[in-house]
């Protein structure tokens, strides 16, 4: 059985209760982890608080924080194959995608390592006899609630930034996918990072997660997940006047104009909706295509979808299973709505049979046409390999359709007219806009976050450092 990591020690839950994790491809048990709850969360937070206020951590040099984060990047690369295998076993994603996730995790630690001693304040002219300056200080104890779709990446991107800026952290991984967060703890344990800076408590969201977001000693909450849960996080944080960074998903469009390189666009449209079986907050789940090339372009997308191979992550097929029965049933609910609305299923729409893995929840990649733009299927995040098609006449209609959901996370624009690309980028309400590409290789350096119900605050890049620092102004009379 795995154990939690608090204060540099590997511990069980107080009640000795456990959670069983399953391989999404087989539904067989893969591991047991402690079922942490209120007591374990309190212990972790108070340990992080004591460590944060200790002389050792307060006087820990920024360059030394950076050195340890560089060391973590190296350790992740040394353990990359093990991490990838754990990630695939937890999430079901193809092993090549899990390997990319492991490398992205290393890059996050590398990137923020370089920033640890480069967090500056400013001097502000006030009056002749006053020296006024600002300093950025760590916020304190930061809570990190990690989703199940990209556990190693998302745990790494936020904890690396937090530690780089001098905070202590408590991580609560998703109960379905806790193994790589525990592996990070194992790697941290091999470094000289003071015990109590990095802590991991495994448990259910309604137990450990709820205790974490309500705890009065937490100074910042980073959450990635659903709008519904994000709303609860905000409500809990408001009671303690605690800032939050929320990344709550999207309903992201790829906008394809008639002058686009259609084959290249079709390749990326499909890639953007099938990565991690569509269980991606930035998935390109809506296709907006200019009407004069609609039939041609849809045929290209359909043919690519029909040629995809499904299988367990370890076989590195194009598409793995969705995470669980619960997630599969959620997707089916949306597909049934589309059927009642007489939408046309051009590809997929049903559970796929994979020989030898009959218990896995595989969904054939799905292409749907004929939905009303106000349909729940067109408006809400499905979190599966499901693509809805809509057409537009001109730029103005494309912009209206792109902005016509409650979300605003990512948008792809496909056109050879660069002026048009810039015009759309200006008018589309999304946190990231890609022109003739989608994702830019993971974008470690690129601020990531959304408009509207996609959340607020930014992860990744230098902008993320603002989440984990607070600004102090000092005015000295001379």
Short mmCIF file of C-alpha atoms in Angstrom, two decimals:
data_model
loop_
_atom_site.label_atom_id
_atom_site.label_comp_id
_atom_site.label_asym_id
_atom_site.label_seq_id
_atom_site.Cartn_x
_atom_site.Cartn_y
_atom_site.Cartn_z
CA UNK A 1 0.00 0.00 0.00
CA UNK A 2 1.16 3.54 -0.79
CA UNK A 3 1.37 6.15 1.98
CA UNK A 4 0.85 9.91 2.18
CA UNK A 5 3.75 12.30 2.63
CA UNK A 6 3.58 14.92 5.39
CA UNK A 7 6.49 16.70 7.04
CA UNK A 8 9.00 14.39 5.41
CA UNK A 9 7.30 11.26 6.75
CA UNK A 10 5.26 8.57 5.00
CA UNK A 11 2.02 8.13 6.92
CA UNK A 12 -1.23 6.17 6.81
CA UNK A 13 -4.66 7.63 7.44
CA UNK A 14 -5.70 7.82 11.08
CA UNK A 15 -8.49 5.31 10.55
CA UNK A 16 -6.31 3.02 8.39
CA UNK A 17 -8.90 3.34 5.61
CA UNK A 18 -7.81 3.14 1.97
CA UNK A 19 -8.88 4.03 -1.55
CA UNK A 20 -8.44 1.60 -4.44
CA UNK A 21 -7.33 2.92 -7.81
CA UNK A 22 -8.14 1.15 -11.08
CA UNK A 23 -6.62 0.83 -14.53
CA UNK A 24 -9.17 2.50 -16.87
CA UNK A 25 -8.43 -0.04 -19.61
CA UNK A 26 -9.21 -3.10 -17.47
CA UNK A 27 -10.95 -1.77 -14.36
CA UNK A 28 -8.55 -3.91 -12.33
CA UNK A 29 -7.05 -2.62 -9.09
CA UNK A 30 -3.68 -0.94 -9.50
CA UNK A 31 -2.93 0.45 -6.03
CA UNK A 32 -4.22 1.28 -2.59
CA UNK A 33 -3.66 4.71 -1.10
CA UNK A 34 -4.67 6.15 2.28
CA UNK A 35 -8.11 7.69 2.63
CA UNK A 36 -7.02 10.92 4.23
CA UNK A 37 -9.59 13.28 5.67
CA UNK A 38 -9.98 16.24 7.99
CA UNK A 39 -7.37 15.07 10.52
CA UNK A 40 -4.70 14.36 7.94
CA UNK A 41 -5.36 17.63 6.11
CA UNK A 42 -5.10 19.57 9.37
CA UNK A 43 -1.82 17.83 10.17
CA UNK A 44 -0.42 18.63 6.72
CA UNK A 45 -1.49 22.27 6.80
CA UNK A 46 -0.16 22.90 10.28
CA UNK A 47 3.09 21.19 9.32
CA UNK A 48 3.33 23.43 6.25
CA UNK A 49 2.53 26.48 8.41
CA UNK A 50 5.20 25.62 10.97
CA UNK A 51 7.73 25.04 8.20
CA UNK A 52 6.83 28.28 6.43
CA UNK A 53 7.37 30.31 9.62
CA UNK A 54 10.57 28.49 10.60
CA UNK A 55 13.89 30.28 10.54
CA UNK A 56 15.21 27.58 8.24
CA UNK A 57 12.69 28.31 5.48
CA UNK A 58 12.48 32.06 6.04
CA UNK A 59 16.24 32.31 5.55
CA UNK A 60 16.43 29.71 2.78
CA UNK A 61 18.17 31.48 -0.10
CA UNK A 62 16.18 31.93 -3.32
CA UNK A 63 19.04 30.52 -5.35
CA UNK A 64 18.97 27.40 -3.17
CA UNK A 65 15.24 26.97 -3.87
CA UNK A 66 16.11 27.23 -7.54
CA UNK A 67 18.91 24.66 -7.21
CA UNK A 68 16.51 22.14 -5.64
CA UNK A 69 13.92 22.71 -8.37
CA UNK A 70 16.61 22.13 -11.01
CA UNK A 71 17.49 18.93 -9.16
CA UNK A 72 13.83 17.90 -9.26
CA UNK A 73 13.75 18.44 -13.02
CA UNK A 74 16.74 16.12 -13.36
CA UNK A 75 15.19 13.50 -11.08
CA UNK A 76 11.94 13.55 -13.04
CA UNK A 77 13.87 12.94 -16.25
CA UNK A 78 15.80 10.10 -14.62
CA UNK A 79 12.48 8.55 -13.56
CA UNK A 80 10.58 9.59 -16.68
CA UNK A 81 9.65 6.10 -17.85
CA UNK A 82 8.43 5.05 -14.40
CA UNK A 83 6.40 8.25 -14.11
CA UNK A 84 4.91 7.74 -17.57
CA UNK A 85 3.93 4.18 -16.74
CA UNK A 86 2.27 5.31 -13.49
CA UNK A 87 0.45 8.08 -15.34
CA UNK A 88 -0.82 5.70 -18.00
CA UNK A 89 -1.87 3.17 -15.38
CA UNK A 90 -3.80 5.88 -13.52
CA UNK A 91 -5.38 7.78 -16.42
CA UNK A 92 -5.47 5.30 -19.32
CA UNK A 93 -3.84 7.73 -21.76
CA UNK A 94 -1.48 6.46 -24.48
CA UNK A 95 2.03 5.97 -23.13
CA UNK A 96 3.55 8.46 -25.60
CA UNK A 97 1.26 11.16 -24.19
CA UNK A 98 2.23 10.17 -20.66
CA UNK A 99 5.91 10.44 -21.61
CA UNK A 100 5.25 13.93 -22.93
CA UNK A 101 3.53 14.76 -19.63
CA UNK A 102 6.58 13.59 -17.68
CA UNK A 103 8.85 15.79 -19.78
CA UNK A 104 6.46 18.73 -19.31
CA UNK A 105 6.65 18.20 -15.54
CA UNK A 106 10.44 18.36 -15.70
CA UNK A 107 10.24 21.54 -17.76
CA UNK A 108 7.96 23.22 -15.21
CA UNK A 109 10.48 22.61 -12.45
CA UNK A 110 13.30 23.75 -14.72
CA UNK A 111 11.44 26.89 -15.79
CA UNK A 112 10.49 28.03 -12.30
CA UNK A 113 13.91 27.08 -10.92
CA UNK A 114 15.32 29.80 -13.13
CA UNK A 115 12.91 32.36 -11.67
CA UNK A 116 13.44 31.67 -7.98
CA UNK A 117 16.04 34.43 -7.55
CA UNK A 118 14.57 36.80 -10.14
CA UNK A 119 11.38 37.99 -8.45
CA UNK A 120 11.79 41.75 -8.24
CA UNK A 121 10.06 44.72 -6.70
CA UNK A 122 10.06 48.33 -7.94
CA UNK A 123 10.94 51.79 -6.71
CA UNK A 124 8.19 54.38 -7.04
CA UNK A 125 8.78 58.15 -7.19
CA UNK A 126 6.65 59.74 -4.46
CA UNK A 127 8.41 62.85 -3.13
CA UNK A 128 11.97 64.03 -2.65
CA UNK A 129 12.43 62.85 0.94
CA UNK A 130 10.64 59.47 0.56
CA UNK A 131 12.16 56.27 -0.76
CA UNK A 132 9.20 54.13 -1.80
CA UNK A 133 9.63 50.55 -2.97
CA UNK A 134 7.71 47.32 -3.37
CA UNK A 135 8.66 43.75 -2.56
CA UNK A 136 6.96 40.53 -3.57
CA UNK A 137 6.68 38.10 -0.68
CA UNK A 138 5.37 34.52 -0.56
CA UNK A 139 1.73 34.20 0.47
CA UNK A 140 2.35 31.35 2.93
CA UNK A 141 0.68 27.94 2.78
CA UNK A 142 -0.75 27.12 -0.64
CA UNK A 143 -3.31 24.38 -1.36
CA UNK A 144 -3.23 22.53 -4.67
CA UNK A 145 -6.22 20.45 -5.75
CA UNK A 146 -5.11 18.36 -8.71
CA UNK A 147 -7.52 16.95 -11.34
CA UNK A 148 -7.42 13.43 -12.70
CA UNK A 149 -6.74 14.15 -16.37
CA UNK A 150 -3.15 15.52 -16.22
CA UNK A 151 -1.97 14.69 -12.69
CA UNK A 152 1.80 14.95 -13.10
CA UNK A 153 1.70 18.06 -15.27
CA UNK A 154 -0.74 20.06 -13.17
CA UNK A 155 0.81 19.06 -9.84
CA UNK A 156 4.21 20.13 -11.16
CA UNK A 157 3.22 23.43 -12.76
CA UNK A 158 1.62 24.91 -9.64
CA UNK A 159 3.84 23.45 -6.91
CA UNK A 160 7.04 24.40 -8.74
CA UNK A 161 5.87 28.02 -9.03
CA UNK A 162 4.76 28.08 -5.41
CA UNK A 163 7.99 26.69 -4.00
CA UNK A 164 10.08 28.92 -6.28
CA UNK A 165 8.44 31.95 -4.67
CA UNK A 166 9.05 30.69 -1.13
CA UNK A 167 5.77 29.08 -0.09
CA UNK A 168 5.01 25.72 1.48
CA UNK A 169 2.46 23.48 -0.20
CA UNK A 170 -0.21 20.88 0.48
CA UNK A 171 -1.24 18.78 -2.52
CA UNK A 172 -4.52 16.85 -2.74
CA UNK A 173 -4.44 14.69 -5.89
CA UNK A 174 -7.62 13.28 -7.40
CA UNK A 175 -8.63 10.03 -5.71
CA UNK A 176 -8.61 8.26 -9.10
CA UNK A 177 -5.08 9.29 -10.06
CA UNK A 178 -2.81 9.83 -7.03
CA UNK A 179 0.28 7.85 -7.99
CA UNK A 180 2.42 10.47 -9.72
CA UNK A 181 1.84 13.07 -6.99
CA UNK A 182 3.19 10.51 -4.52
CA UNK A 183 6.12 9.92 -6.88
CA UNK A 184 6.88 13.65 -6.78
CA UNK A 185 6.93 13.42 -2.98
CA UNK A 186 9.37 10.51 -3.23
CA UNK A 187 11.67 12.58 -5.45
CA UNK A 188 11.44 15.64 -3.19
CA UNK A 189 12.33 13.40 -0.26
CA UNK A 190 15.65 12.67 -1.95
CA UNK A 191 16.58 16.38 -2.07
CA UNK A 192 17.63 18.84 0.64
CA UNK A 193 14.27 20.63 0.55
CA UNK A 194 13.29 21.25 4.18
CA UNK A 195 10.77 18.72 5.43
CA UNK A 196 7.29 20.19 5.52
CA UNK A 197 7.64 22.34 2.38
CA UNK A 198 6.02 19.73 0.11
CA UNK A 199 3.17 17.61 1.48
CA UNK A 200 0.71 15.21 -0.20
CA UNK A 201 -2.57 14.00 1.31
CA UNK A 202 -4.58 11.44 -0.65
CA UNK A 203 -8.34 11.21 -0.17
CA UNK A 204 -11.76 11.93 -1.60
CA UNK A 205 -12.74 15.39 -2.71
CA UNK A 206 -15.73 15.64 -0.38
CA UNK A 207 -13.54 14.70 2.59
CA UNK A 208 -9.89 15.69 2.19
CA UNK A 209 -10.60 18.26 -0.51
CA UNK A 210 -13.38 19.92 1.48
CA UNK A 211 -11.22 20.06 4.60
CA UNK A 212 -8.41 21.66 2.62
CA UNK A 213 -10.43 24.47 1.07
CA UNK A 214 -12.17 25.33 4.34
CA UNK A 215 -9.06 25.37 6.53
CA UNK A 216 -8.33 28.84 7.97
CA UNK A 217 -4.53 28.37 7.75
CA UNK A 218 -4.53 28.07 3.94
CA UNK A 219 -3.37 31.30 2.25
CA UNK A 220 -4.08 30.47 -1.40
CA UNK A 221 -6.00 27.78 -3.26
CA UNK A 222 -5.18 26.54 -6.75
CA UNK A 223 -7.94 24.44 -8.27
CA UNK A 224 -8.38 22.80 -11.66
CA UNK A 225 -11.68 21.05 -12.33
CA UNK A 226 -15.36 21.53 -13.01
CA UNK A 227 -17.35 24.75 -12.75
CA UNK A 228 -19.58 23.15 -10.12
CA UNK A 229 -16.69 22.23 -7.84
CA UNK A 230 -14.88 25.47 -8.60
CA UNK A 231 -17.93 27.36 -7.34
CA UNK A 232 -17.73 25.46 -4.05
CA UNK A 233 -14.02 26.25 -3.81
CA UNK A 234 -14.73 29.96 -4.28
CA UNK A 235 -17.47 29.90 -1.67
CA UNK A 236 -15.21 28.19 0.85
CA UNK A 237 -12.31 30.53 0.14
CA UNK A 238 -14.53 33.58 0.56
CA UNK A 239 -15.22 32.66 4.18
CA UNK A 240 -11.52 32.95 4.99
CA UNK A 241 -10.85 35.77 2.48
CA UNK A 242 -8.39 33.55 0.62
CA UNK A 243 -7.41 34.18 -3.03
CA UNK A 244 -8.01 31.41 -5.54
CA UNK A 245 -6.73 30.50 -8.97
CA UNK A 246 -9.40 28.63 -10.90
CA UNK A 247 -9.03 26.77 -14.18
CA UNK A 248 -12.47 25.38 -14.92
CA UNK A 249 -12.41 23.96 -18.40
CA UNK A 250 -13.80 25.06 -21.72
CA UNK A 251 -15.78 24.50 -24.88
CA UNK A 252 -13.02 25.54 -27.20
CA UNK A 253 -13.53 26.09 -30.94
CA UNK A 254 -11.33 25.52 -33.95
CA UNK A 255 -12.35 28.10 -36.57
CA UNK A 256 -11.52 26.98 -40.10
CA UNK A 257 -11.73 29.46 -42.98
CA UNK A 258 -11.91 28.47 -46.63
CA UNK A 259 -8.37 29.72 -47.30
CA UNK A 260 -6.82 27.51 -44.60
CA UNK A 261 -4.45 24.66 -45.31
CA UNK A 262 -7.24 22.15 -44.91
CA UNK A 263 -5.22 18.97 -44.44
CA UNK A 264 -3.06 20.53 -41.76
CA UNK A 265 -6.10 22.03 -40.06
CA UNK A 266 -7.94 18.69 -40.15
CA UNK A 267 -4.99 16.94 -38.53
CA UNK A 268 -4.97 19.40 -35.66
CA UNK A 269 -8.72 19.53 -35.25
CA UNK A 270 -8.72 15.78 -34.66
CA UNK A 271 -5.63 15.84 -32.41
CA UNK A 272 -7.12 18.59 -30.28
CA UNK A 273 -10.27 16.61 -29.48
CA UNK A 274 -8.85 13.11 -29.02
CA UNK A 275 -5.82 13.84 -26.83
CA UNK A 276 -6.27 12.01 -23.54
CA UNK A 277 -9.57 10.67 -24.96
CA UNK A 278 -10.90 14.22 -25.10
CA UNK A 279 -10.53 14.56 -21.33
CA UNK A 280 -8.70 17.85 -21.68
CA UNK A 281 -9.85 21.26 -20.48
CA UNK A 282 -8.48 22.85 -23.65
CA UNK A 283 -9.89 20.21 -26.03
CA UNK A 284 -11.04 21.61 -29.36
CA UNK A 285 -14.57 20.28 -28.92
CA UNK A 286 -16.30 22.64 -31.38
CA UNK A 287 -15.54 22.89 -35.08
CA UNK A 288 -16.62 26.10 -36.78
CA UNK A 289 -16.07 25.80 -40.52
CA UNK A 290 -16.75 28.29 -43.30
CA UNK A 291 -19.77 27.07 -45.25
CA UNK A 292 -18.14 26.90 -48.70
CA UNK A 293 -15.66 24.25 -47.51
CA UNK A 294 -17.85 22.52 -44.95
CA UNK A 295 -18.52 19.26 -46.81
CA UNK A 296 -14.93 18.88 -47.95
CA UNK A 297 -13.47 19.64 -44.54
CA UNK A 298 -15.86 17.47 -42.57
CA UNK A 299 -15.05 14.55 -44.84
CA UNK A 300 -11.37 15.00 -44.05
CA UNK A 301 -12.06 15.10 -40.31
CA UNK A 302 -14.41 12.11 -40.51
CA UNK A 303 -11.88 9.99 -42.41
CA UNK A 304 -9.19 10.76 -39.86
CA UNK A 305 -11.50 9.84 -36.98
CA UNK A 306 -12.53 6.57 -38.58
CA UNK A 307 -8.88 5.58 -39.06
CA UNK A 308 -7.95 5.99 -35.39
CA UNK A 309 -6.97 2.95 -33.37
CA UNK A 310 -8.30 2.48 -29.84
CA UNK A 311 -6.53 0.51 -27.13
CA UNK A 312 -5.04 0.56 -23.64
CA UNK A 313 -2.45 3.18 -22.88
CA UNK A 314 0.43 0.73 -22.72
CA UNK A 315 -0.17 -0.22 -26.39
CA UNK A 316 0.19 3.45 -27.34
CA UNK A 317 -2.85 3.50 -29.62
CA UNK A 318 -4.28 6.77 -30.89
CA UNK A 319 -7.01 6.78 -28.27
CA UNK A 320 -7.24 5.26 -24.80
CA UNK A 321 -10.29 4.68 -22.60
CA UNK A 322 -12.11 7.37 -20.68
CA UNK A 323 -11.29 7.30 -16.99
CA UNK A 324 -14.22 5.51 -15.41
CA UNK A 325 -17.78 4.29 -15.64
CA UNK A 326 -18.93 7.57 -14.09
CA UNK A 327 -17.18 9.59 -16.76
CA UNK A 328 -18.42 7.32 -19.55
CA UNK A 329 -22.01 7.66 -18.35
CA UNK A 330 -21.65 11.45 -18.30
CA UNK A 331 -20.55 11.42 -21.93
CA UNK A 332 -23.40 9.07 -22.87
CA UNK A 333 -25.89 11.49 -21.33
CA UNK A 334 -24.76 14.19 -23.76
CA UNK A 335 -24.83 11.81 -26.72
CA UNK A 336 -28.39 10.83 -25.86
CA UNK A 337 -29.39 14.49 -25.73
CA UNK A 338 -27.95 14.94 -29.23
CA UNK A 339 -29.99 11.96 -30.43
CA UNK A 340 -33.22 13.37 -29.00
CA UNK A 341 -32.45 16.61 -30.84
CA UNK A 342 -32.11 14.67 -34.13
CA UNK A 343 -28.46 15.53 -34.61
CA UNK A 344 -26.49 13.60 -37.22
CA UNK A 345 -23.73 11.30 -35.99
CA UNK A 346 -21.16 11.30 -38.79
CA UNK A 347 -18.74 9.11 -36.84
CA UNK A 348 -18.73 7.26 -33.54
CA UNK A 349 -21.31 7.91 -30.88
CA UNK A 350 -21.09 4.50 -29.23
CA UNK A 351 -18.91 2.43 -26.96
CA UNK A 352 -16.07 0.77 -28.85
CA UNK A 353 -15.12 -2.87 -28.43
CA UNK A 354 -11.41 -3.46 -27.87
CA UNK A 355 -10.50 -7.14 -27.88
CA UNK A 356 -9.11 -8.28 -24.56
CA UNK A 357 -10.19 -5.07 -22.81
CA UNK A 358 -13.96 -5.48 -22.72
CA UNK A 359 -14.17 -3.84 -19.28
CA UNK A 360 -12.48 -0.67 -20.45
CA UNK A 361 -14.65 2.35 -21.18
CA UNK A 362 -13.61 3.05 -24.76
CA UNK A 363 -15.64 5.53 -26.79
CA UNK A 364 -15.36 5.71 -30.57
CA UNK A 365 -14.28 9.24 -31.59
CA UNK A 366 -17.49 11.05 -32.35
CA UNK A 367 -18.42 13.70 -34.94
CA UNK A 368 -21.83 15.37 -34.61
CA UNK A 369 -23.53 17.72 -37.05
CA UNK A 370 -26.92 19.41 -37.01
CA UNK A 371 -27.01 20.66 -33.42
CA UNK A 372 -28.56 23.96 -32.49
CA UNK A 373 -25.87 26.31 -31.20
CA UNK A 374 -27.85 26.64 -27.95
CA UNK A 375 -28.02 22.90 -27.39
CA UNK A 376 -26.59 21.71 -24.08
CA UNK A 377 -24.29 19.49 -26.13
CA UNK A 378 -22.93 22.57 -27.91
CA UNK A 379 -22.68 24.64 -24.74
CA UNK A 380 -21.32 22.38 -22.01
CA UNK A 381 -17.99 20.64 -21.55
CA UNK A 382 -18.44 16.94 -22.35
CA UNK A 383 -14.88 15.81 -21.54
CA UNK A 384 -14.71 13.08 -24.13
CA UNK A 385 -13.64 12.62 -27.78
CA UNK A 386 -16.78 14.33 -29.08
CA UNK A 387 -16.67 17.07 -31.75
CA UNK A 388 -19.67 19.22 -32.69
CA UNK A 389 -19.76 20.93 -36.11
CA UNK A 390 -21.19 24.37 -36.98
CA UNK A 391 -20.88 26.56 -40.05
CA UNK A 392 -20.41 30.28 -40.57
CA UNK A 393 -20.50 32.69 -43.49
CA UNK A 394 -17.99 35.36 -42.57
CA UNK A 395 -15.65 36.68 -39.88
CA UNK A 396 -18.39 38.34 -37.89
CA UNK A 397 -20.46 35.18 -37.64
CA UNK A 398 -17.37 33.15 -36.75
CA UNK A 399 -16.63 35.52 -33.87
CA UNK A 400 -20.23 35.35 -32.65
CA UNK A 401 -20.20 31.55 -32.68
CA UNK A 402 -16.80 31.37 -31.00
CA UNK A 403 -18.01 33.56 -28.15
CA UNK A 404 -21.43 31.92 -27.85
CA UNK A 405 -20.74 29.63 -24.88
CA UNK A 406 -20.23 30.28 -21.16
CA UNK A 407 -16.56 29.37 -21.55
CA UNK A 408 -13.49 31.06 -22.97
CA UNK A 409 -10.34 29.03 -22.56
CA UNK A 410 -8.68 28.32 -25.95
CA UNK A 411 -9.43 29.04 -29.60
CA UNK A 412 -7.73 27.88 -32.80
CA UNK A 413 -7.97 30.03 -35.95
CA UNK A 414 -7.04 28.49 -39.29
CA UNK A 415 -6.50 30.95 -42.15
CA UNK A 416 -3.77 32.09 -44.53
CA UNK A 417 -4.94 35.70 -44.05
CA UNK A 418 -2.80 36.85 -41.11
CA UNK A 419 -4.74 40.09 -40.80
CA UNK A 420 -7.91 38.07 -40.31
CA UNK A 421 -6.12 35.97 -37.71
CA UNK A 422 -5.19 39.07 -35.71
CA UNK A 423 -8.71 40.51 -36.01
CA UNK A 424 -10.23 37.35 -34.59
CA UNK A 425 -7.62 37.11 -31.84
CA UNK A 426 -8.61 40.59 -30.72
CA UNK A 427 -12.36 39.92 -30.63
CA UNK A 428 -12.51 36.37 -29.31
CA UNK A 429 -12.94 36.12 -25.55
CA UNK A 430 -10.52 33.34 -24.73
CA UNK A 431 -7.38 33.16 -22.62
CA UNK A 432 -5.31 31.64 -25.43
CA UNK A 433 -5.73 32.07 -29.18
CA UNK A 434 -3.65 29.97 -31.58
CA UNK A 435 -3.38 30.96 -35.24
CA UNK A 436 -2.56 28.06 -37.57
CA UNK A 437 -1.57 25.86 -34.64
CA UNK A 438 -3.15 24.51 -31.47
CA UNK A 439 -1.30 24.11 -28.19
CA UNK A 440 2.23 25.17 -29.20
CA UNK A 441 3.90 22.11 -27.71
CA UNK A 442 2.40 22.41 -24.24
CA UNK A 443 3.30 26.04 -23.73
CA UNK A 444 5.21 25.88 -20.43
CA UNK A 445 6.12 29.57 -20.81
CA UNK A 446 2.70 30.73 -22.06
CA UNK A 447 0.15 32.10 -19.54
CA UNK A 448 -2.84 29.76 -19.41
CA UNK A 449 -6.31 30.50 -18.11
CA UNK A 450 -9.70 31.60 -19.24
CA UNK A 451 -12.48 34.11 -19.57
CA UNK A 452 -16.00 33.71 -18.21
CA UNK A 453 -16.72 30.31 -16.63
CA UNK A 454 -13.34 29.00 -17.68
CA UNK A 455 -12.07 30.62 -14.49
CA UNK A 456 -9.63 33.34 -13.58
CA UNK A 457 -5.99 33.75 -12.72
CA UNK A 458 -3.25 32.32 -14.88
CA UNK A 459 -1.10 29.22 -14.68
CA UNK A 460 2.16 28.71 -16.57
CA UNK A 461 4.69 31.32 -17.60
CA UNK A 462 5.88 34.23 -15.47
CA UNK A 463 2.31 35.31 -14.87
CA UNK A 464 1.73 32.33 -12.56
CA UNK A 465 4.23 33.73 -10.07
CA UNK A 466 1.69 36.41 -9.19
CA UNK A 467 -0.58 33.71 -7.76
CA UNK A 468 1.94 32.81 -5.11
CA UNK A 469 3.24 36.21 -4.05
CA UNK A 470 1.72 39.18 -2.30
CA UNK A 471 2.85 42.75 -2.85
CA UNK A 472 4.12 44.91 -0.01
CA UNK A 473 4.84 48.65 -0.31
CA UNK A 474 7.49 50.25 1.92
CA UNK A 475 7.90 54.02 2.25
CA UNK A 476 11.02 55.34 4.02
CA UNK A 477 11.44 58.96 5.05
CA UNK A 478 15.04 60.02 4.50
#
